[in-house]
Short mmCIF file of C-alpha atoms in Angstrom, two decimals:
data_model
loop_
_atom_site.label_atom_id
_atom_site.label_comp_id
_atom_site.label_asym_id
_atom_site.label_seq_id
_atom_site.Cartn_x
_atom_site.Cartn_y
_atom_site.Cartn_z
CA SER A 1 0.00 0.00 0.00
CA LYS A 2 0.99 3.62 -0.43
CA VAL A 3 0.45 6.45 2.04
CA THR A 4 0.24 10.04 0.82
CA TRP A 5 0.46 12.88 3.32
CA VAL A 6 -0.99 16.25 2.31
CA GLU A 7 -0.38 19.12 4.68
CA HIS A 8 -2.11 22.49 4.66
CA VAL A 9 0.27 25.32 5.58
CA GLU A 10 0.15 29.08 5.73
CA PHE A 11 2.83 31.28 4.24
CA ASP A 12 3.75 34.94 4.34
CA ASP A 13 2.76 36.26 0.90
CA ARG A 14 4.67 39.50 1.48
CA ALA A 15 7.86 37.56 0.71
CA VAL A 16 6.59 36.52 -2.74
CA HIS A 17 8.05 38.49 -5.64
CA ASN A 18 5.52 40.50 -7.68
CA ILE A 19 5.98 38.43 -10.84
CA TYR A 20 4.88 35.30 -8.93
CA LYS A 21 2.01 36.83 -6.91
CA LEU A 22 -0.66 36.02 -9.51
CA LEU A 23 0.44 32.38 -9.62
CA VAL A 24 0.60 32.05 -5.83
CA ASN A 25 -2.72 33.84 -5.27
CA SER A 26 -4.45 31.66 -7.89
CA GLY A 27 -3.84 28.59 -5.74
CA LEU A 28 -1.76 26.89 -8.42
CA ALA A 29 1.52 27.21 -6.53
CA PHE A 30 0.54 25.72 -3.17
CA GLY A 31 -3.22 25.12 -3.37
CA ALA A 32 -5.49 22.15 -3.90
CA LYS A 33 -5.58 22.74 -7.67
CA ARG A 34 -1.86 22.01 -7.78
CA TRP A 35 -2.24 18.82 -5.71
CA VAL A 36 -5.14 17.58 -7.86
CA ALA A 37 -3.22 18.33 -11.09
CA THR A 38 -0.21 16.41 -9.75
CA LEU A 39 -2.36 13.44 -8.75
CA ASP A 40 -4.06 13.54 -12.17
CA ARG A 41 -0.69 13.42 -13.96
CA GLN A 42 0.43 10.50 -11.77
CA CYS A 43 -2.77 8.60 -12.66
CA GLU A 44 -2.13 9.27 -16.35
CA ARG A 45 1.42 7.91 -16.00
CA LEU A 46 0.18 4.74 -14.30
CA ALA A 47 -2.57 4.28 -16.91
CA SER A 48 0.04 4.63 -19.67
CA VAL A 49 2.23 1.94 -18.12
CA MET A 50 -0.70 -0.46 -17.71
CA ALA A 51 -2.32 0.21 -21.12
CA ASN A 52 -2.37 -2.76 -23.46
CA ASN A 53 -4.38 -1.30 -26.34
CA ILE A 54 -1.61 0.79 -27.96
CA PRO A 55 -1.69 0.43 -31.79
CA SER A 56 1.51 -1.25 -32.97
CA GLY A 57 1.64 0.54 -36.32
CA ASP A 58 2.17 4.08 -34.96
CA VAL A 59 5.63 5.42 -35.83
CA GLY A 60 7.58 6.72 -32.84
CA VAL A 61 5.21 5.20 -30.26
CA ILE A 62 6.62 2.92 -27.60
CA THR A 63 4.31 -0.08 -27.75
CA THR A 64 5.76 -2.51 -25.21
CA PRO A 65 4.87 -2.17 -21.52
CA GLU A 66 8.57 -2.51 -20.64
CA GLY A 67 9.47 0.31 -23.02
CA ARG A 68 6.77 2.63 -21.64
CA LYS A 69 7.82 1.83 -18.07
CA SER A 70 11.46 2.52 -18.95
CA MET A 71 10.53 5.85 -20.59
CA LEU A 72 8.52 6.93 -17.53
CA LYS A 73 11.41 6.00 -15.23
CA LEU A 74 13.73 8.11 -17.40
CA ALA A 75 11.30 11.04 -17.20
CA GLU A 76 11.11 10.62 -13.41
CA ARG A 77 14.93 10.63 -13.13
CA MET A 78 15.07 13.76 -15.30
CA VAL A 79 12.55 15.55 -13.06
CA LEU A 80 14.42 14.49 -9.91
CA SER A 81 17.71 15.64 -11.45
CA PHE A 82 16.19 19.00 -12.38
CA CYS A 83 14.67 19.47 -8.90
CA SER A 84 17.94 18.59 -7.19
CA GLY A 85 19.69 21.05 -9.50
CA VAL A 86 17.46 23.99 -8.64
CA GLY A 87 16.46 23.13 -5.07
CA ALA A 88 18.53 24.88 -2.44
CA SER A 89 19.34 23.44 0.96
CA THR A 90 21.40 24.46 3.96
CA ALA A 91 24.37 22.66 2.38
CA HIS A 92 23.80 24.10 -1.11
CA THR A 93 22.67 27.72 -1.21
CA TRP A 94 22.14 30.08 -4.13
CA THR A 95 24.70 32.87 -4.53
CA THR A 96 23.73 36.10 -6.29
CA LEU A 97 26.23 36.91 -9.05
CA SER A 98 24.81 40.19 -10.30
CA GLY A 99 21.71 42.35 -10.21
CA SER A 100 19.16 42.67 -7.46
CA GLY A 101 15.51 41.80 -7.07
CA ALA A 102 13.88 40.67 -10.32
CA ASP A 103 17.11 41.18 -12.31
CA ASP A 104 19.44 39.02 -10.25
CA VAL A 105 21.39 36.04 -11.58
CA ARG A 106 22.05 33.28 -9.08
CA VAL A 107 24.32 30.25 -9.12
CA MET A 108 24.72 27.16 -7.00
CA THR A 109 27.41 24.49 -7.09
CA ARG A 110 27.42 21.03 -5.60
CA LYS A 111 29.49 17.87 -5.91
CA SER A 112 27.99 14.95 -7.78
CA MET A 113 29.39 11.70 -6.44
CA ASP A 114 26.77 8.94 -6.34
CA ASP A 115 24.18 10.13 -8.88
CA PRO A 116 23.22 7.20 -11.15
CA GLY A 117 23.76 8.02 -14.80
CA ARG A 118 25.81 11.13 -14.05
CA PRO A 119 29.62 11.22 -13.94
CA PRO A 120 31.23 12.43 -10.71
CA GLY A 121 32.15 16.10 -10.69
CA ILE A 122 30.82 19.57 -9.98
CA VAL A 123 27.23 20.45 -10.91
CA LEU A 124 26.73 24.14 -11.67
CA SER A 125 23.18 25.51 -11.70
CA ALA A 126 22.33 29.06 -12.78
CA ALA A 127 18.94 30.77 -12.61
CA THR A 128 17.28 34.06 -13.33
CA SER A 129 13.74 35.18 -14.01
CA PHE A 130 12.31 37.86 -16.23
CA TRP A 131 8.96 39.13 -17.43
CA ILE A 132 7.84 38.56 -21.02
CA PRO A 133 4.75 40.56 -22.04
CA VAL A 134 3.04 37.68 -23.90
CA GLN A 135 0.62 34.91 -22.98
CA PRO A 136 2.28 31.91 -21.22
CA LYS A 137 0.86 29.54 -23.86
CA ARG A 138 2.66 31.48 -26.60
CA VAL A 139 5.97 31.26 -24.69
CA PHE A 140 5.44 27.51 -24.23
CA GLU A 141 4.69 27.00 -27.93
CA PHE A 142 7.80 29.04 -28.87
CA LEU A 143 10.04 26.94 -26.60
CA ARG A 144 8.42 23.72 -27.80
CA ASP A 145 8.96 24.49 -31.50
CA GLU A 146 12.25 22.98 -32.70
CA ASN A 147 12.49 25.56 -35.51
CA SER A 148 12.56 28.51 -33.09
CA ARG A 149 15.38 27.17 -30.88
CA SER A 150 18.07 29.01 -32.82
CA GLU A 151 16.30 32.37 -32.39
#
C-alpha cells in the first residue's frame, strides 16, 4: 500500500516576488488545484504503463509495456535531477552573481558523487527570471517548437 500525506500550511505572501504573486494567489503554486493536477498526472502515467491497447503501427510510439515503463522512469529521473539542480538546501545555497531583485542572476554548485547516470564532478546551476509581455501559452509554444530554438 501507499500512504500520501498532504499538509495544509500558511505562508507569508509578502515575501513573494511581484511576478509570482498572480500564480501564488491563484492557488496553483501551493493550493489544492496544484495537488489535484499532480495526482491527475500521476494517474495518467500509471494508466500509460498499464495500457495494453496501444496500436503497434504508430511510428515513434513505444508499444511494449517494458518500453513505456522505462521511458517513464527516465522522465522521473530527469525531473528528480532538475529538482535537485534547482532546489537549495542548507548545504547548497544560491549565490547572487549580479543584479538585485527581479534582475538578479544566481548560481549554486554542488558535488555529484553517487548520482546514477551522471559522472562524478561539480554540478553548476544558474537561474534568473524575467517578465515577457506575452501569454504563457505562446511562450510555451515558442520553446516547444524545434524551428525557433536558434532564435
